XYZ file of C-alpha atoms in Angstrom:
344
model
C -103.290 -4.926 -65.429
C -103.725 -7.416 -62.785
C -107.455 -8.755 -62.567
C -109.034 -9.320 -60.242
C -111.143 -13.227 -60.095
C -115.093 -12.880 -59.084
C -115.006 -16.503 -57.127
C -115.769 -15.614 -53.264
C -114.143 -17.675 -50.948
C -116.156 -19.199 -48.759
C -116.002 -17.135 -45.591
C -116.408 -13.937 -47.387
C -119.842 -12.953 -46.589
C -119.655 -13.461 -42.506
C -116.206 -11.056 -43.145
C -118.299 -8.262 -44.627
C -121.247 -8.619 -42.364
C -118.151 -8.260 -39.624
C -115.753 -5.442 -41.808
C -119.653 -3.706 -41.902
C -120.337 -3.783 -38.249
C -117.256 -2.427 -37.767
C -117.277 0.743 -39.325
C -120.624 1.855 -38.104
C -119.291 1.715 -35.201
C -116.491 3.861 -36.188
C -118.226 6.299 -38.199
C -120.427 8.681 -36.887
C -123.944 8.162 -36.192
C -126.789 9.649 -37.278
C -128.937 11.765 -35.226
C -132.062 12.792 -35.135
C -133.155 14.121 -38.580
C -129.630 12.783 -40.194
C -127.510 15.039 -38.768
C -124.154 13.435 -38.233
C -122.992 13.195 -35.077
C -119.356 13.539 -33.441
C -118.390 12.161 -30.289
C -115.632 14.417 -29.314
C -117.022 15.982 -26.201
C -113.520 15.315 -24.357
C -111.617 17.370 -26.525
C -114.461 19.882 -27.242
C -113.425 23.242 -25.256
C -116.101 25.588 -26.391
C -119.430 24.795 -27.958
C -121.248 26.877 -30.116
C -124.908 26.888 -32.067
C -125.181 26.702 -35.414
C -128.300 25.476 -37.914
C -127.496 21.838 -39.725
C -129.816 20.502 -42.646
C -132.590 23.080 -40.483
C -132.080 21.448 -36.751
C -130.886 23.477 -33.879
C -127.229 21.758 -33.174
C -124.939 21.778 -30.417
C -121.514 21.946 -32.460
C -117.939 21.074 -29.890
C -115.274 22.926 -31.373
C -111.305 21.186 -30.405
C -109.199 24.351 -30.917
C -105.924 21.954 -29.630
C -106.789 19.829 -33.192
C -108.613 22.225 -35.513
C -112.449 21.004 -35.395
C -115.925 21.088 -35.650
C -118.612 18.218 -34.711
C -122.283 18.387 -34.567
C -122.385 16.397 -30.409
C -126.379 16.976 -30.554
C -129.576 18.067 -32.188
C -131.880 20.542 -29.941
C -135.105 19.147 -29.823
C -137.673 20.903 -31.769
C -141.134 21.862 -31.010
C -144.220 23.579 -32.844
C -143.603 26.276 -31.582
C -140.540 27.449 -30.998
C -139.415 30.567 -32.746
C -136.968 30.231 -35.534
C -137.527 34.710 -35.944
C -135.673 34.714 -32.615
C -131.523 33.265 -32.731
C -130.850 30.472 -29.875
C -128.256 31.106 -26.995
C -125.896 29.164 -25.626
C -123.533 30.057 -22.651
C -120.951 28.804 -20.374
C -121.549 29.568 -16.538
C -118.906 30.930 -13.871
C -119.009 27.756 -12.757
C -118.320 25.409 -16.073
C -122.027 23.962 -16.985
C -123.226 25.515 -20.405
C -126.381 26.083 -21.276
C -128.187 27.010 -24.499
C -132.334 28.408 -24.511
C -134.289 28.421 -26.831
C -137.575 31.251 -27.357
C -140.906 30.184 -27.239
C -143.825 31.816 -30.163
C -146.667 34.023 -28.180
C -144.292 35.193 -24.729
C -144.381 31.676 -23.633
C -140.564 31.043 -21.507
C -137.792 29.975 -23.982
C -137.145 26.490 -23.021
C -133.627 25.445 -21.722
C -130.978 22.681 -21.684
C -127.966 22.100 -19.715
C -125.315 20.289 -21.568
C -124.416 17.441 -19.406
C -120.692 16.545 -21.117
C -120.908 13.642 -18.753
C -123.373 11.591 -20.337
C -122.707 13.377 -23.279
C -126.859 14.740 -24.112
C -128.862 17.867 -23.124
C -130.890 17.900 -20.485
C -134.222 19.511 -19.915
C -134.623 22.972 -17.532
C -137.603 24.586 -15.863
C -137.553 28.444 -17.897
C -139.393 30.658 -17.326
C -138.332 34.226 -19.292
C -138.640 35.227 -21.944
C -136.823 36.552 -24.922
C -133.636 38.033 -22.531
C -130.129 36.829 -22.474
C -128.221 34.506 -19.756
C -124.938 36.990 -19.135
C -122.897 34.876 -16.608
C -121.176 36.472 -14.035
C -118.855 35.409 -10.233
C -122.139 34.460 -8.018
C -125.117 35.831 -10.313
C -126.519 35.256 -13.461
C -128.187 38.194 -15.250
C -131.255 37.829 -17.903
C -131.519 40.780 -19.550
C -134.888 41.454 -21.721
C -134.654 44.728 -24.493
C -137.887 47.262 -24.513
C -140.397 44.317 -26.250
C -141.260 43.107 -22.625
C -141.560 46.142 -20.225
C -144.464 47.499 -22.380
C -144.630 51.056 -21.635
C -141.330 52.110 -23.450
C -138.770 53.723 -21.826
C -137.209 51.239 -19.722
C -135.774 47.517 -19.739
C -135.209 45.072 -17.279
C -132.091 43.577 -15.443
C -133.441 40.205 -14.338
C -131.053 39.448 -11.493
C -131.297 34.908 -10.676
C -129.778 32.111 -9.047
C -127.854 29.968 -11.076
C -127.729 27.171 -8.868
C -132.168 27.301 -8.293
C -132.699 29.574 -10.801
C -134.390 31.665 -8.476
C -135.143 35.772 -9.080
C -133.174 36.919 -6.859
C -134.385 40.917 -7.324
C -134.423 43.275 -11.036
C -133.097 45.950 -12.592
C -134.601 49.046 -14.244
C -132.151 50.596 -17.468
C -133.351 53.319 -18.821
C -133.573 53.120 -22.806
C -133.289 50.274 -25.455
C -130.450 47.589 -24.830
C -128.876 47.520 -27.902
C -125.643 45.732 -26.111
C -124.846 43.185 -23.088
C -122.338 41.598 -22.210
C -120.116 40.889 -18.624
C -117.030 38.759 -16.658
C -118.397 35.477 -14.361
C -115.104 37.285 -12.636
C -117.265 40.376 -11.251
C -121.059 40.739 -10.305
C -121.128 43.329 -12.163
C -123.270 43.226 -15.895
C -121.937 46.577 -18.646
C -124.888 47.132 -21.367
C -125.430 49.805 -24.147
C -127.801 51.243 -26.024
C -128.700 54.747 -28.274
C -125.628 57.063 -26.239
C -125.356 56.124 -23.206
C -123.235 53.036 -21.208
C -124.547 50.843 -17.667
C -122.396 49.168 -15.442
C -125.653 47.968 -13.444
C -124.475 45.836 -9.595
C -126.063 42.568 -10.038
C -125.232 42.738 -5.779
C -125.632 45.898 -4.820
C -128.463 47.223 -7.422
C -126.490 50.532 -8.855
C -126.263 51.331 -11.841
C -123.452 53.925 -12.793
C -124.104 54.991 -16.656
C -122.093 57.136 -19.095
C -122.073 58.783 -21.768
C -121.285 57.916 -25.153
C -117.986 59.736 -26.677
C -119.917 62.336 -29.789
C -118.671 60.233 -33.042
C -118.197 56.954 -31.897
C -120.132 54.328 -33.800
C -121.088 51.862 -30.728
C -120.845 48.624 -32.145
C -119.081 45.787 -30.076
C -119.477 45.841 -25.916
C -116.563 44.216 -23.324
C -117.236 43.755 -19.778
C -113.518 43.150 -18.294
C -114.161 43.151 -14.061
C -117.401 44.638 -15.141
C -115.871 47.738 -16.945
C -117.979 48.594 -19.779
C -115.676 49.258 -22.923
C -117.620 50.700 -26.093
C -115.538 49.860 -29.029
C -116.731 51.447 -32.835
C -115.525 52.998 -36.027
C -114.612 56.701 -35.482
C -116.019 60.110 -38.028
C -113.109 60.776 -40.854
C -110.872 57.645 -40.072
C -109.168 56.363 -42.771
C -106.478 54.731 -43.927
C -104.177 51.752 -41.752
C -106.414 50.364 -38.692
C -105.769 52.433 -36.060
C -106.595 52.065 -32.382
C -106.634 54.600 -29.929
C -108.040 53.912 -26.086
C -109.311 56.237 -23.321
C -109.754 55.699 -20.047
C -112.780 57.451 -18.361
C -113.526 56.877 -14.279
C -116.699 54.577 -15.191
C -115.408 53.240 -18.584
C -112.649 52.559 -21.417
C -113.899 53.867 -24.764
C -111.979 52.242 -28.240
C -112.015 54.398 -31.130
C -110.582 52.627 -34.195
C -110.142 54.100 -37.651
C -109.119 52.500 -41.443
C -112.343 49.918 -40.789
C -115.034 48.182 -39.506
C -114.935 46.711 -35.819
C -117.213 43.695 -36.231
C -116.203 41.142 -32.074
C -114.617 42.486 -29.275
C -113.224 39.936 -26.436
C -111.487 40.701 -22.858
C -109.585 38.195 -21.885
C -107.871 36.572 -18.649
C -104.332 38.192 -19.295
C -106.065 42.346 -19.046
C -106.008 42.980 -23.392
C -108.523 43.503 -25.499
C -108.227 41.582 -28.536
C -111.042 43.282 -31.398
C -111.637 42.008 -35.073
C -111.437 45.122 -37.888
C -112.570 44.167 -41.501
C -110.883 45.853 -44.083
C -112.016 44.760 -47.464
C -111.721 40.683 -47.743
C -109.305 40.481 -44.889
C -109.609 40.604 -41.323
C -107.288 42.209 -38.725
C -107.040 41.386 -35.169
C -105.937 43.812 -32.645
C -104.651 42.850 -29.122
C -104.525 45.844 -26.588
C -103.984 45.942 -23.091
C -106.684 47.298 -21.345
C -105.004 49.164 -19.162
C -102.681 51.061 -21.395
C -103.992 50.399 -24.887
C -101.476 49.720 -25.948
C -100.936 46.777 -28.637
C -99.314 43.757 -27.852
C -99.645 42.536 -31.291
C -101.706 42.185 -34.108
C -102.444 40.093 -36.946
C -104.272 39.653 -40.808
C -106.170 37.060 -41.525
C -106.100 37.113 -45.465
C -110.032 36.783 -46.919
C -111.773 36.899 -44.163
C -114.345 39.891 -44.830
C -117.036 39.667 -41.773
C -116.155 37.628 -38.530
C -119.053 37.361 -36.105
C -117.041 37.224 -33.030
C -113.324 36.287 -31.596
C -113.005 33.909 -28.934
C -109.566 33.180 -26.727
C -107.816 30.082 -26.281
C -105.297 28.358 -25.062
C -104.681 26.993 -28.683
C -104.893 30.246 -29.769
C -107.965 32.245 -31.316
C -111.070 31.385 -32.293
C -112.425 33.752 -35.327
C -115.860 32.534 -35.940
C -118.073 33.984 -39.290
C -120.708 32.706 -40.799
C -119.476 29.840 -41.999
C -116.009 29.149 -40.999
C -113.574 29.694 -37.814
C -110.259 30.916 -37.938
C -107.940 29.968 -35.473
C -105.014 32.326 -35.724
C -102.375 32.617 -32.757
C -100.040 36.444 -31.880
C -97.311 35.313 -34.371
C -99.912 35.296 -37.597
C -100.136 31.697 -38.234
C -104.029 30.587 -39.505
C -105.883 27.899 -40.373
C -109.587 27.819 -40.317
C -111.901 24.876 -40.753
C -115.259 24.168 -41.242
C -118.476 24.933 -39.677
C -121.430 21.467 -40.454
C -123.856 24.114 -40.133
C -124.625 27.885 -39.866
C -123.299 29.520 -36.807
C -126.581 30.803 -34.323
C -125.220 31.808 -31.738
C -121.199 31.318 -29.817
């Protein structure tokens, strides 16, 4: 066995100091609360929010390298409302906006993700507990019954994202349980109870759609402003099967053989539906017009997905602590989030 001498050369102390300084520069820096922050701002093509070491953190997702890094810690305030999850969303012009709910009916705190400066820029906010839905020209901010007081209707506030000025308010009957939008359209899709709605942000028109009997709607998409209601049909069993029906004002997708966990519309006029089957998840890609099944992929050991997103490197399937990148040919790569997913 080789033996090493304990005699130190004269240059060793200075060499070790230089080496330590280099290590500091090449490893992740420590942010607020001790969260280790990465530097992959350029490679991250999408962002999520996660609770990392007890702090709300912006996490960058690099689909090409199958990597997730904490990039910025959201400033904490004493009036943060931890009972309501914060939200992050990409606007039609490419900007990323995040909102943090506050206690006591106070306006949400808002930040814009500044990729150039690698930081979060504070914004003025005057609304509370609203889900932000990006449209082509405007942005819809949707609130449910707790904000109306009457108990009979919900509201959609339409804003101009250039200056965040309010343009108009739309009234929607009943409770809004699901909401979705398409940055290529100025119509938002809403659902609650046995009704769904398409609400025009420019023309103020609200079109209501009845939910088919026996369909338990659990997910909603809004390609080109058209409501797509997706859920599990009663009485179904066996292999996963999806049946698409296109009506005048909406599209319904009935799924049997599994539990619908998530749906999203792609730019290529298709729908991605994540269906849980025991300990696994099946992803179905459907033609949004005809319902033809284009691809089907089984992702093993993913029992409950929270979201699914298309990227150029493959579909991203989110769970509480992990992300799985899946291609249409079935190749899957799972990588961990630095914390617990809050919003994607």
